[in-house]
């Protein structure tokens, strides 16, 4: 056991601490775990709990749209499938929350297949616009069968996960961390064991070349669709149990555009970017409730200004500022180092050349 | 019943056609997916309300002022914001959404959230083949047809139109041939917003105004554009009338139709796309073919 612990510590030191981006992510996570020690204010805990839920949602959007490159504007459909299935299972069958959350998330996989088979026949902008249609069609269905789905008012009275806000906070945070880790590992292009990631990246970069290289692109796009739908629905089930209502508001266009805003703000195709985006932007929107008339206006202006300065997203920009990839061995270094930590080759060649002629 | 279907189909079809045509210009030429088109439409409706109801100006003068202002908004937005981040497509889409929100909130702060409406511009109606058609609708149809013809003339009879069509086909070759690509983008963005302005000006006495009125036409407009084929001008006009009539028929004939109108209209779009992935009159772009 001591050997394992030592190896874990050494890996942590070598893989996390020396890479500034990862170190910041790690300490941010530690901070999130210790926030209840600093304040137990139920309002702050609630805002952070919802941030974690939306972090799963935004990261699942990034898995499909950022990494696989299938830009969708109708991700709320999966979120709503999760929320409604959790609500129906809980209210009609009386299942407790520990059963409805995984089952609701799993229901999204057949739903993703049903949406994905027709939608993935078209590509590019057509695909984006078709996915935009899906939540609107579902809204029509929800309203038309209102005695089953609750219509405009939605289904209310869903059981709580737990009466303690602290327990909810930690549960949602743990689910968020584990799903983010899973998504990051599954889509990691450098992974030696899981080949999914490199296929997803290949499909985004050039679908024709990917297909010519023998990748069944339609199959992998469907897999990305199912995975993304699964995690979005997972967020949906948690959301339904937290606000105890599943309504058509999750099917509004605005609800599908929000993860896009968070993800693009944080930086797409990174999984970590959207999560950071949510933890910064969602509390900001909550904070702006003190001036309700100007809330959306200020939010939109902030988004415009940030996009103008960082069109590739916060994470990508910050990482450019603090990290430098070694030109020889491709190991990531802190920007302050002058030579690579693995192979000692000089990192800042251009500056070195300009200084020494 | 059937007369209402015909009138609503034609009226809404004309509005959607204007919006979709504007979107097609922006997308086909400048490659901007403009999700603020609905907001441009909404803002123009409010401009028209100011000119007609508050300042009591002449109808045609108000329409002209409204549409010019709308075009100016389109050009300003492109110059100030979109141009700087052109190469990041995701960021462009996000910025247009943010612009739509800004316009919506500004209108909300100025006018408040309540619904506004005005008197018809020209009261009265004529009876034609047993259908009574209000002069209001005739005026709208007249302006829309004039705009369609003017757009056609601009595109196919002038040198500017030739330049626009060239850039839409291949911007690099057009650039090599000495066409000022940046100027063409500006014209396309201005024209797109101008057409949204026409739609906004014409619906003032027919719809009630509210700051969120732009979202529903935006969705239908996107469906129209996909149905007709992205970048196809003929497709967006014909698609607009098809979807408007489907909507009218569903609302008047199907039980619970007003809930299902969007669902059925969009289901038709998806069904068409499954059989013809490039839309009814689509030009399939090189990068979208596989």
Coordinates of C-alpha atoms in Angstrom, one line a residue:
Chain A
X1 CA 0.0 0.0 0.0
X2 CA 2.8 2.4 0.8
X3 CA 4.4 1.7 -2.5
X4 CA 1.2 2.5 -4.3
X5 CA 0.7 5.6 -2.3
X6 CA 4.2 6.7 -3.1
X7 CA 3.8 6.0 -6.8
X8 CA 0.5 7.9 -6.8
X9 CA 2.2 10.8 -5.2
X10 CA 5.2 10.7 -7.6
X11 CA 2.8 10.5 -10.6
X12 CA 0.8 13.4 -9.2
X13 CA 4.0 15.4 -8.8
X14 CA 5.3 14.6 -12.3
X15 CA 2.0 14.8 -14.2
X16 CA 0.0 17.4 -12.5
X17 CA 2.2 19.8 -10.5
X18 CA 4.7 20.6 -13.2
X19 CA 2.1 21.5 -15.9
X20 CA 0.7 24.8 -14.8
X21 CA -2.7 24.3 -16.5
X22 CA -3.2 21.0 -14.7
X23 CA -2.0 22.4 -11.4
X24 CA -4.5 25.2 -11.6
X25 CA -7.3 22.8 -12.5
X26 CA -6.2 20.6 -9.5
X27 CA -6.1 23.4 -7.0
X28 CA -9.4 24.8 -8.3
X29 CA -10.9 21.3 -7.7
X30 CA -9.5 21.2 -4.2
X31 CA -10.9 24.6 -3.6
X32 CA -14.4 23.4 -4.7
X33 CA -14.2 20.5 -2.3
X34 CA -13.3 22.8 0.6
X35 CA -15.7 25.6 -0.1
X36 CA -18.3 24.2 2.4
X37 CA -15.7 24.6 5.1
X38 CA -15.4 28.3 4.4
X39 CA -19.1 29.1 4.0
X40 CA -22.3 27.0 4.4
X41 CA -24.5 29.8 3.0
X42 CA -27.3 27.7 1.3
X43 CA -27.5 30.3 -1.6
X44 CA -23.8 30.0 -2.5
X45 CA -24.0 26.2 -2.2
X46 CA -27.0 26.1 -4.5
X47 CA -25.4 28.3 -7.1
X48 CA -22.3 26.1 -7.1
X49 CA -24.4 22.9 -7.2
X50 CA -26.1 24.1 -10.3
X51 CA -22.7 25.2 -11.7
X52 CA -21.6 21.6 -11.4
X53 CA -24.8 20.3 -13.1
X54 CA -24.3 22.7 -16.0
X55 CA -20.6 21.9 -16.1
X56 CA -21.5 18.3 -17.1
X57 CA -24.0 19.7 -19.6
X58 CA -21.4 22.1 -21.2
X59 CA -18.7 19.4 -21.3
X60 CA -21.0 17.0 -23.0
X61 CA -21.8 19.6 -25.6
X62 CA -18.0 20.0 -26.1
X63 CA -17.6 16.2 -26.5
X64 CA -19.9 16.3 -29.5
X65 CA -19.4 19.7 -31.0
X66 CA -16.0 20.8 -29.9
X67 CA -14.1 17.5 -30.2
X68 CA -16.0 15.6 -32.8
X69 CA -16.8 18.8 -34.7
X70 CA -20.5 18.2 -35.1
X71 CA -21.8 21.6 -34.1
X72 CA -25.2 21.2 -32.4
X73 CA -27.5 23.9 -31.2
X74 CA -30.2 21.6 -29.8
X75 CA -28.4 20.0 -26.9
X76 CA -31.2 20.9 -24.6
X77 CA -33.2 18.0 -26.2
X78 CA -30.9 15.5 -24.4
X79 CA -31.0 17.5 -21.2
X80 CA -34.8 17.5 -21.4
X81 CA -34.9 13.7 -22.1
X82 CA -33.0 13.1 -18.9
X83 CA -35.1 15.5 -16.9
X84 CA -38.4 14.2 -18.1
X85 CA -37.4 10.5 -17.8
X86 CA -36.2 11.1 -14.2
X87 CA -39.5 12.9 -13.5
X88 CA -41.7 10.3 -15.0
X89 CA -39.9 7.4 -13.4
X90 CA -40.0 9.1 -10.1
X91 CA -43.6 10.2 -10.2
X92 CA -45.3 7.4 -12.2
X93 CA -43.3 4.4 -11.0
X94 CA -42.2 5.8 -7.7
X95 CA -38.5 5.0 -8.2
X96 CA -36.1 6.7 -5.8
X97 CA -33.4 9.1 -7.1
X98 CA -30.5 6.7 -7.0
X99 CA -32.4 4.6 -9.6
X100 CA -33.9 7.4 -11.7
X101 CA -30.6 9.2 -12.3
X102 CA -28.7 6.3 -14.0
X103 CA -31.8 5.0 -15.8
X104 CA -32.7 8.5 -17.0
X105 CA -29.2 9.0 -18.4
X106 CA -29.3 5.6 -20.1
X107 CA -32.6 6.4 -21.8
X108 CA -30.8 9.2 -23.6
X109 CA -28.7 6.6 -25.5
X110 CA -31.7 5.2 -27.6
X111 CA -32.9 8.8 -27.9
X112 CA -29.6 9.8 -29.3
X113 CA -29.7 7.0 -31.7
X114 CA -33.2 8.0 -32.9
X115 CA -32.1 11.6 -33.4
X116 CA -28.6 10.7 -34.6
X117 CA -29.5 8.3 -37.4
X118 CA -31.4 10.9 -39.5
X119 CA -29.5 14.0 -38.3
X120 CA -26.1 12.5 -39.2
X121 CA -27.1 11.9 -42.8
X122 CA -26.5 15.6 -43.4
X123 CA -23.4 17.5 -42.3
X124 CA -22.0 20.9 -41.6
X125 CA -24.4 23.7 -41.3
X126 CA -27.4 21.5 -42.3
X127 CA -26.6 19.3 -39.3
X128 CA -26.4 22.3 -37.0
X129 CA -29.8 23.6 -38.2
X130 CA -31.5 20.2 -37.9
X131 CA -30.3 19.8 -34.3
X132 CA -31.8 23.2 -33.6
X133 CA -35.2 21.8 -34.8
X134 CA -35.2 18.8 -32.4
X135 CA -36.0 20.6 -29.1
X136 CA -38.7 22.6 -30.9
X137 CA -40.3 19.4 -32.2
X138 CA -40.1 17.9 -28.7
X139 CA -41.8 21.1 -27.3
X140 CA -44.7 20.5 -29.6
X141 CA -44.9 16.9 -28.5
X142 CA -44.8 17.9 -24.8
X143 CA -47.6 20.4 -25.3
X144 CA -49.7 18.0 -27.4
X145 CA -49.6 15.2 -24.8
X146 CA -50.0 17.5 -21.8
X147 CA -51.9 15.1 -19.6
X148 CA -48.9 12.8 -19.6
X149 CA -46.0 15.3 -19.7
X150 CA -47.7 18.2 -17.7
X151 CA -47.8 20.5 -20.7
X152 CA -46.7 24.1 -20.0
X153 CA -46.5 23.7 -16.3
X154 CA -44.2 20.6 -16.4
X155 CA -44.1 17.8 -13.9
X156 CA -43.6 19.0 -10.3
X157 CA -43.1 17.4 -7.0
X158 CA -40.1 15.2 -7.9
X159 CA -38.4 13.7 -4.9
X160 CA -35.3 15.4 -3.5
X161 CA -32.0 13.6 -3.7
X162 CA -31.4 14.4 -0.1
X163 CA -32.7 17.1 2.3
X164 CA -29.2 18.3 3.1
X165 CA -27.8 20.9 0.7
X166 CA -24.3 19.8 1.7
X167 CA -24.9 16.2 0.6
X168 CA -26.4 17.4 -2.7
X169 CA -23.4 19.6 -3.3
X170 CA -20.9 16.9 -2.8
X171 CA -22.8 14.3 -4.7
X172 CA -23.2 16.6 -7.8
X173 CA -19.6 17.7 -7.5
X174 CA -18.4 14.0 -7.4
X175 CA -20.6 13.1 -10.4
X176 CA -19.3 16.1 -12.2
X177 CA -15.6 15.3 -11.5
X178 CA -16.0 11.6 -12.5
X179 CA -17.9 12.4 -15.7
X180 CA -15.5 15.1 -16.7
X181 CA -12.6 12.7 -16.0
X182 CA -14.4 10.0 -18.1
X183 CA -15.0 12.4 -21.0
X184 CA -11.5 13.7 -20.9
X185 CA -10.0 10.2 -21.0
X186 CA -12.4 8.9 -23.7
X187 CA -11.5 11.9 -26.0
X188 CA -7.8 12.0 -25.2
X189 CA -6.1 11.8 -28.6
X190 CA -2.8 10.8 -27.0
X191 CA -4.2 7.9 -25.1
X192 CA -2.5 4.5 -25.9
X193 CA -5.4 2.4 -24.7
X194 CA -8.6 4.1 -25.9
X195 CA -8.6 4.9 -29.6
X196 CA -11.9 6.7 -29.5
X197 CA -10.3 10.1 -28.9
X198 CA -8.1 10.1 -31.9
X199 CA -11.0 9.1 -34.2
X200 CA -13.1 12.0 -32.8
X201 CA -10.3 14.5 -33.4
X202 CA -9.7 13.1 -36.9
X203 CA -13.4 13.5 -37.8
X204 CA -13.3 17.1 -36.7
X205 CA -10.2 17.9 -38.5
X206 CA -11.0 16.3 -41.8
X207 CA -13.9 13.9 -42.2
X208 CA -13.0 12.8 -45.8
X209 CA -9.5 12.0 -44.9
X210 CA -10.6 10.1 -41.8
X211 CA -13.0 8.0 -43.9
X212 CA -10.2 7.4 -46.5
X213 CA -8.0 6.2 -43.6
X214 CA -10.5 3.5 -42.9
X215 CA -12.4 5.0 -40.0
X216 CA -16.1 4.3 -40.1
X217 CA -17.0 8.0 -39.5
X218 CA -20.7 7.5 -39.2
X219 CA -20.3 4.9 -36.5
X220 CA -17.9 7.1 -34.5
X221 CA -20.1 10.1 -34.9
X222 CA -23.0 8.0 -33.6
X223 CA -20.9 6.9 -30.6
X224 CA -20.0 10.6 -29.9
X225 CA -23.7 11.4 -30.2
X226 CA -24.7 8.7 -27.7
X227 CA -21.9 9.6 -25.2
X228 CA -22.7 13.2 -25.4
X229 CA -26.4 12.5 -25.0
X230 CA -25.7 10.3 -22.0
X231 CA -23.8 12.9 -20.1
X232 CA -26.3 15.7 -21.1
X233 CA -29.1 13.5 -19.8
X234 CA -27.2 12.8 -16.6
X235 CA -27.0 16.5 -16.0
X236 CA -30.7 16.7 -16.8
X237 CA -31.7 14.1 -14.3
X238 CA -29.7 15.8 -11.6
X239 CA -31.2 19.1 -12.5
X240 CA -34.8 17.6 -12.3
X241 CA -34.1 16.2 -8.8
X242 CA -32.5 19.5 -7.6
X243 CA -35.2 21.9 -8.7
X244 CA -37.9 19.2 -8.4
X245 CA -39.6 20.1 -11.6
X246 CA -39.2 19.0 -15.2
X247 CA -40.7 21.6 -17.5
X248 CA -40.6 22.7 -21.2
X249 CA -38.2 25.5 -20.2
X250 CA -35.4 23.0 -20.8
X251 CA -36.5 22.8 -24.4
X252 CA -36.3 26.5 -25.1
X253 CA -33.7 27.6 -27.7
X254 CA -32.0 29.7 -25.0
X255 CA -31.4 26.6 -22.9
X256 CA -29.6 25.0 -25.8
X257 CA -27.5 28.1 -26.6
X258 CA -26.3 28.5 -23.1
X259 CA -23.9 25.5 -23.2
X260 CA -22.5 26.8 -26.4
X261 CA -21.8 30.2 -24.8
X262 CA -20.1 28.6 -21.8
X263 CA -18.1 26.3 -24.0
X264 CA -16.9 28.9 -26.5
X265 CA -16.1 31.3 -23.7
X266 CA -14.0 28.6 -21.9
X267 CA -12.5 27.2 -25.1
X268 CA -13.9 24.4 -27.2
X269 CA -12.4 20.9 -27.9
X270 CA -10.8 20.8 -24.4
X271 CA -13.5 19.4 -22.1
X272 CA -11.9 21.5 -19.3
X273 CA -12.7 24.8 -21.1
X274 CA -16.5 24.5 -20.9
X275 CA -16.3 23.5 -17.2
X276 CA -14.2 26.5 -16.4
X277 CA -16.6 28.6 -18.5
X278 CA -19.6 27.4 -16.5
X279 CA -17.9 28.0 -13.1
X280 CA -17.1 31.6 -14.1
X281 CA -20.2 32.6 -16.1
X282 CA -23.0 30.9 -14.2
X283 CA -22.2 32.5 -10.9
X284 CA -21.8 35.8 -12.8
X285 CA -25.4 35.5 -14.2
X286 CA -26.6 34.6 -10.7
X287 CA -24.8 37.6 -9.2
X288 CA -26.3 39.9 -11.8
X289 CA -29.7 39.2 -10.3
X290 CA -29.2 42.2 -8.0
X291 CA -29.9 44.4 -11.1
X292 CA -32.6 42.4 -12.8
X293 CA -33.5 44.8 -15.6
X294 CA -29.9 45.0 -16.9
X295 CA -28.9 41.4 -16.2
X296 CA -29.1 39.8 -19.6
X297 CA -27.8 43.0 -21.2
X298 CA -24.7 43.1 -19.1
X299 CA -24.2 39.3 -19.6
X300 CA -24.4 39.7 -23.4
X301 CA -22.0 42.6 -23.4
X302 CA -19.5 40.8 -21.3
X303 CA -19.7 37.8 -23.6
X304 CA -19.2 40.0 -26.7
X305 CA -16.1 41.8 -25.2
X306 CA -14.5 38.5 -24.0
X307 CA -15.1 36.9 -27.4
X308 CA -13.5 39.8 -29.2
X309 CA -10.4 39.5 -27.1
X310 CA -10.3 35.7 -26.8
X311 CA -12.1 34.2 -29.8
X312 CA -10.5 30.8 -29.1
X313 CA -11.6 30.7 -25.5
X314 CA -10.2 31.5 -22.1
X315 CA -8.4 28.2 -21.5
X316 CA -6.5 28.2 -24.8
X317 CA -5.5 31.8 -24.3
X318 CA -4.3 31.3 -20.7
X319 CA -2.5 28.2 -21.5
X320 CA -0.6 30.0 -24.3
X321 CA 0.5 32.5 -21.7
X322 CA 1.7 30.1 -19.0
X323 CA 2.8 27.0 -20.9
X324 CA 5.3 26.2 -23.6
X325 CA 5.6 22.9 -25.5
X326 CA 9.2 21.7 -25.9
X327 CA 10.1 22.0 -29.6
X328 CA 12.1 18.7 -29.4
X329 CA 10.3 16.3 -27.1
X330 CA 6.8 17.8 -26.9
X331 CA 6.7 17.9 -23.1
X332 CA 4.7 20.8 -21.7
X333 CA 6.8 23.2 -19.5
X334 CA 6.1 26.3 -17.4
X335 CA 6.7 29.4 -19.5
X336 CA 9.3 30.6 -16.9
X337 CA 11.7 27.7 -17.6
X338 CA 14.5 28.4 -20.0
X339 CA 15.2 24.8 -20.9
X340 CA 12.9 21.8 -21.2
X341 CA 12.4 19.8 -17.9
X342 CA 12.8 16.5 -19.8
X343 CA 15.5 17.0 -22.4
X344 CA 17.2 20.3 -21.5
X345 CA 16.8 21.8 -24.9
X346 CA 16.3 25.5 -24.9
X347 CA 12.6 26.5 -24.9
X348 CA 12.5 30.1 -26.1
X349 CA 14.6 29.7 -29.2
X350 CA 13.3 32.8 -31.0
X351 CA 14.1 35.1 -28.1
X352 CA 17.4 33.4 -27.6
X353 CA 18.3 34.0 -31.2
X354 CA 17.3 37.6 -31.3
X355 CA 19.3 38.2 -28.1
X356 CA 22.5 36.5 -29.3
X357 CA 22.3 37.5 -33.0
Chain B
X1 CA -61.5 29.0 -43.1
X2 CA -59.8 28.4 -46.5
X3 CA -59.6 32.2 -47.1
X4 CA -57.9 32.7 -43.8
X5 CA -55.4 29.9 -44.7
X6 CA -54.7 31.6 -48.0
X7 CA -54.3 35.0 -46.5
X8 CA -52.1 33.9 -43.6
X9 CA -50.1 31.6 -45.8
X10 CA -49.3 34.5 -48.2
X11 CA -48.6 37.0 -45.5
X12 CA -46.4 34.9 -43.4
X13 CA -44.8 33.4 -46.5
X14 CA -43.8 36.9 -47.6
X15 CA -42.4 37.8 -44.1
X16 CA -40.4 34.5 -43.9
X17 CA -39.2 35.0 -47.5
X18 CA -37.7 38.4 -46.7
X19 CA -36.0 37.1 -43.6
X20 CA -34.7 33.9 -45.3
X21 CA -33.5 35.9 -48.3
X22 CA -31.5 38.2 -46.0
X23 CA -30.1 35.2 -44.1
X24 CA -29.1 33.6 -47.4
X25 CA -27.2 36.7 -48.5
X26 CA -25.3 36.8 -45.3
X27 CA -24.5 33.1 -45.3
X28 CA -24.0 32.6 -49.0
X29 CA -21.6 35.6 -49.4
X30 CA -20.1 36.5 -46.1
X31 CA -20.4 33.0 -44.6
X32 CA -21.9 34.4 -41.4
X33 CA -24.5 32.3 -39.7
X34 CA -26.5 35.2 -38.5
X35 CA -28.8 34.2 -35.6
X36 CA -29.5 37.9 -34.9
X37 CA -31.7 38.1 -38.0
X38 CA -34.8 37.7 -35.8
X39 CA -33.5 40.5 -33.6
X40 CA -33.0 42.8 -36.6
X41 CA -36.6 42.0 -37.6
X42 CA -37.8 42.9 -34.1
X43 CA -35.8 46.1 -33.9
X44 CA -37.1 47.2 -37.3
X45 CA -40.7 46.6 -36.1
X46 CA -40.0 48.9 -33.2
X47 CA -38.4 51.6 -35.5
X48 CA -41.5 51.4 -37.6
X49 CA -43.7 51.8 -34.5
X50 CA -41.7 54.9 -33.5
X51 CA -42.0 56.5 -37.0
X52 CA -45.6 55.7 -37.6
X53 CA -47.2 56.0 -34.1
X54 CA -45.0 58.3 -32.2
X55 CA -43.7 60.7 -34.9
X56 CA -46.7 60.3 -37.3
X57 CA -44.6 60.2 -40.5
X58 CA -45.8 59.2 -43.9
X59 CA -46.0 55.4 -44.5
X60 CA -43.5 55.0 -47.3
X61 CA -41.1 57.4 -45.7
X62 CA -41.3 55.4 -42.5
X63 CA -40.7 52.1 -44.3
X64 CA -37.7 53.7 -46.1
X65 CA -36.2 55.1 -42.9
X66 CA -36.7 51.8 -41.0
X67 CA -35.1 49.6 -43.7
X68 CA -32.2 52.0 -44.1
X69 CA -31.6 52.0 -40.3
X70 CA -31.8 48.2 -40.3
X71 CA -29.2 48.0 -43.1
X72 CA -27.0 50.4 -41.2
X73 CA -27.2 48.1 -38.1
X74 CA -26.2 45.1 -40.1
X75 CA -23.2 46.9 -41.6
X76 CA -22.1 48.3 -38.2
X77 CA -22.4 44.9 -36.5
X78 CA -20.2 43.4 -39.2
X79 CA -17.6 46.1 -39.2
X80 CA -17.3 46.5 -35.4
X81 CA -17.6 42.9 -34.3
X82 CA -17.9 40.0 -36.7
X83 CA -15.0 41.1 -39.0
X84 CA -12.5 40.8 -36.2
X85 CA -13.2 37.2 -35.4
X86 CA -14.2 36.0 -38.9
X87 CA -12.0 33.0 -38.9
X88 CA -13.5 31.5 -35.7
X89 CA -16.9 30.2 -36.9
X90 CA -18.1 29.2 -33.4
X91 CA -17.3 32.6 -32.0
X92 CA -19.1 34.3 -34.9
X93 CA -22.3 32.4 -34.1
X94 CA -22.0 33.2 -30.5
X95 CA -21.5 36.9 -31.1
X96 CA -24.6 37.0 -33.3
X97 CA -26.6 35.4 -30.5
X98 CA -25.1 38.0 -28.0
X99 CA -26.1 40.8 -30.4
X100 CA -29.6 39.5 -30.6
X101 CA -29.7 39.5 -26.8
X102 CA -28.3 43.0 -26.5
X103 CA -30.9 44.4 -29.0
X104 CA -33.7 42.6 -27.2
X105 CA -32.7 43.9 -23.8
X106 CA -32.2 47.4 -25.1
X107 CA -35.7 47.4 -26.5
X108 CA -37.0 45.9 -23.3
X109 CA -35.4 48.7 -21.2
X110 CA -36.7 51.4 -23.5
X111 CA -40.3 50.2 -24.3
X112 CA -40.9 47.7 -21.4
X113 CA -42.2 44.2 -21.9
X114 CA -45.9 44.9 -22.7
X115 CA -47.3 44.2 -26.1
X116 CA -47.7 47.2 -28.5
X117 CA -49.9 47.4 -31.5
X118 CA -50.9 50.2 -34.0
X119 CA -53.8 51.0 -36.3
X120 CA -53.6 49.6 -39.8
X121 CA -51.7 51.9 -42.2
X122 CA -54.6 52.0 -44.7
X123 CA -58.0 50.9 -43.3
X124 CA -60.6 49.1 -45.5
X125 CA -60.7 46.0 -47.6
X126 CA -61.7 44.9 -51.1
X127 CA -63.7 41.7 -51.8
X128 CA -62.1 39.6 -54.5
X129 CA -63.5 36.2 -55.4
X130 CA -65.5 36.1 -52.1
X131 CA -62.4 36.7 -50.0
X132 CA -62.1 40.0 -48.3
X133 CA -58.6 41.2 -48.5
X134 CA -57.5 44.1 -46.4
X135 CA -55.6 46.9 -48.1
X136 CA -53.0 46.4 -45.4
X137 CA -52.1 43.0 -46.8
X138 CA -52.1 44.3 -50.3
X139 CA -49.6 47.0 -49.3
X140 CA -47.4 44.4 -47.6
X141 CA -47.5 42.1 -50.6
X142 CA -46.7 45.0 -53.0
X143 CA -43.6 46.0 -51.0
X144 CA -42.4 42.4 -50.7
X145 CA -42.8 41.8 -54.4
X146 CA -41.0 45.1 -55.2
X147 CA -38.2 44.0 -52.9
X148 CA -38.0 40.6 -54.5
X149 CA -37.8 42.1 -58.0
X150 CA -35.3 44.7 -56.9
X151 CA -33.1 42.0 -55.4
X152 CA -33.3 39.9 -58.6
X153 CA -32.4 42.9 -60.7
X154 CA -29.5 43.8 -58.4
X155 CA -28.1 40.2 -58.5
X156 CA -28.5 39.4 -62.2
X157 CA -28.4 42.7 -64.0
X158 CA -25.7 44.8 -62.3
X159 CA -22.0 44.5 -61.9
X160 CA -22.3 44.6 -58.1
X161 CA -24.6 41.6 -58.4
X162 CA -22.1 39.8 -60.5
X163 CA -19.5 40.5 -57.8
X164 CA -21.8 39.2 -55.1
X165 CA -22.4 36.0 -57.0
X166 CA -18.7 35.5 -57.7
X167 CA -17.8 35.9 -54.1
X168 CA -20.5 33.4 -53.1
X169 CA -19.1 30.9 -55.4
X170 CA -15.4 31.2 -54.6
X171 CA -14.0 34.0 -52.5
X172 CA -10.4 33.4 -53.3
X173 CA -10.8 33.4 -57.1
X174 CA -13.1 36.4 -56.9
X175 CA -10.3 38.2 -55.0
X176 CA -7.8 37.2 -57.6
X177 CA -10.0 38.6 -60.3
X178 CA -9.9 42.0 -58.6
X179 CA -13.2 42.0 -56.9
X180 CA -13.2 43.9 -53.6
X181 CA -14.3 41.0 -51.4
X182 CA -14.5 43.0 -48.2
X183 CA -16.8 45.5 -49.8
X184 CA -19.0 42.7 -51.2
X185 CA -19.3 41.3 -47.6
X186 CA -20.4 44.7 -46.4
X187 CA -23.0 44.9 -49.2
X188 CA -24.3 41.4 -48.4
X189 CA -24.5 42.1 -44.7
X190 CA -26.3 45.4 -45.3
X191 CA -28.7 43.9 -47.8
X192 CA -29.5 41.0 -45.5
X193 CA -30.3 43.3 -42.6
X194 CA -32.2 45.6 -45.0
X195 CA -34.5 42.7 -46.0
X196 CA -35.0 41.8 -42.3
X197 CA -36.0 45.5 -41.9
X198 CA -38.5 45.2 -44.7
X199 CA -40.1 42.3 -43.0
X200 CA -40.1 44.1 -39.6
X201 CA -41.6 47.3 -41.1
X202 CA -44.4 45.4 -42.8
X203 CA -45.7 43.4 -39.8
X204 CA -46.2 46.3 -37.5
X205 CA -50.0 46.6 -37.8
X206 CA -50.5 42.9 -38.2
X207 CA -48.5 41.4 -35.3
X208 CA -48.3 42.7 -31.8
X209 CA -44.9 43.9 -30.9
X210 CA -42.8 42.5 -28.0
X211 CA -39.1 42.3 -27.4
X212 CA -39.1 38.5 -27.8
X213 CA -41.1 38.5 -31.1
X214 CA -38.0 37.7 -33.2
X215 CA -37.3 34.2 -32.0
X216 CA -40.1 32.3 -33.6
X217 CA -39.6 33.8 -37.1
X218 CA -35.9 33.1 -36.6
X219 CA -36.5 29.4 -36.1
X220 CA -38.9 29.2 -39.0
X221 CA -36.5 31.2 -41.1
X222 CA -33.7 28.7 -40.4
X223 CA -36.0 25.8 -41.3
X224 CA -36.9 27.6 -44.5
X225 CA -33.3 28.1 -45.4
X226 CA -32.5 24.5 -44.8
X227 CA -35.6 23.3 -46.7
X228 CA -34.9 25.5 -49.7
X229 CA -31.2 24.6 -49.7
X230 CA -28.5 26.8 -48.0
X231 CA -27.3 29.6 -50.2
X232 CA -30.1 29.2 -52.8
X233 CA -32.1 32.3 -53.4
X234 CA -35.0 30.6 -55.2
X235 CA -35.0 28.0 -52.5
X236 CA -35.4 30.4 -49.7
X237 CA -38.4 32.2 -51.3
X238 CA -40.2 29.0 -52.3
X239 CA -39.4 27.3 -49.0
X240 CA -40.8 30.3 -47.1
X241 CA -44.2 30.0 -48.8
X242 CA -44.3 26.2 -48.4
X243 CA -43.6 26.4 -44.6
X244 CA -46.0 29.4 -44.2
X245 CA -48.8 27.4 -45.8
X246 CA -48.0 24.3 -43.8
X247 CA -48.2 26.4 -40.6
X248 CA -51.5 28.0 -41.6
X249 CA -53.0 24.7 -42.5
X250 CA -51.9 23.1 -39.3
X251 CA -53.1 26.0 -37.2
X252 CA -56.6 26.1 -38.7
X253 CA -57.2 22.4 -39.4
X254 CA -55.3 20.2 -37.0
X255 CA -56.6 19.9 -33.4
X256 CA -54.1 21.6 -30.9
X257 CA -52.5 22.9 -34.1
X258 CA -51.1 26.1 -32.5
X259 CA -48.9 23.9 -30.3
X260 CA -47.9 21.5 -33.1
X261 CA -47.4 24.0 -35.9
X262 CA -43.6 24.3 -35.4
X263 CA -43.2 20.6 -34.7
X264 CA -45.0 19.6 -37.9
X265 CA -43.2 22.3 -40.0
X266 CA -39.8 21.2 -38.8
X267 CA -40.7 17.5 -39.2
X268 CA -41.4 18.2 -42.8
X269 CA -38.0 19.9 -43.2
X270 CA -36.3 16.9 -41.7
X271 CA -38.2 14.5 -43.9
X272 CA -37.2 16.5 -47.0
X273 CA -33.6 16.6 -45.9
X274 CA -33.5 12.8 -45.5
X275 CA -34.5 12.3 -49.1
X276 CA -32.6 15.3 -50.5
X277 CA -29.7 16.1 -48.1
X278 CA -29.0 19.4 -49.9
X279 CA -32.5 20.8 -49.7
X280 CA -35.0 21.4 -52.5
X281 CA -32.9 23.7 -54.6
X282 CA -29.6 23.3 -52.7
X283 CA -26.2 23.9 -54.2
X284 CA -24.1 21.4 -52.3
X285 CA -20.9 23.1 -51.3
X286 CA -17.7 21.2 -51.9
X287 CA -16.8 20.9 -48.3
X288 CA -20.3 19.6 -47.3
X289 CA -20.3 16.8 -49.8
X290 CA -18.9 13.3 -49.0

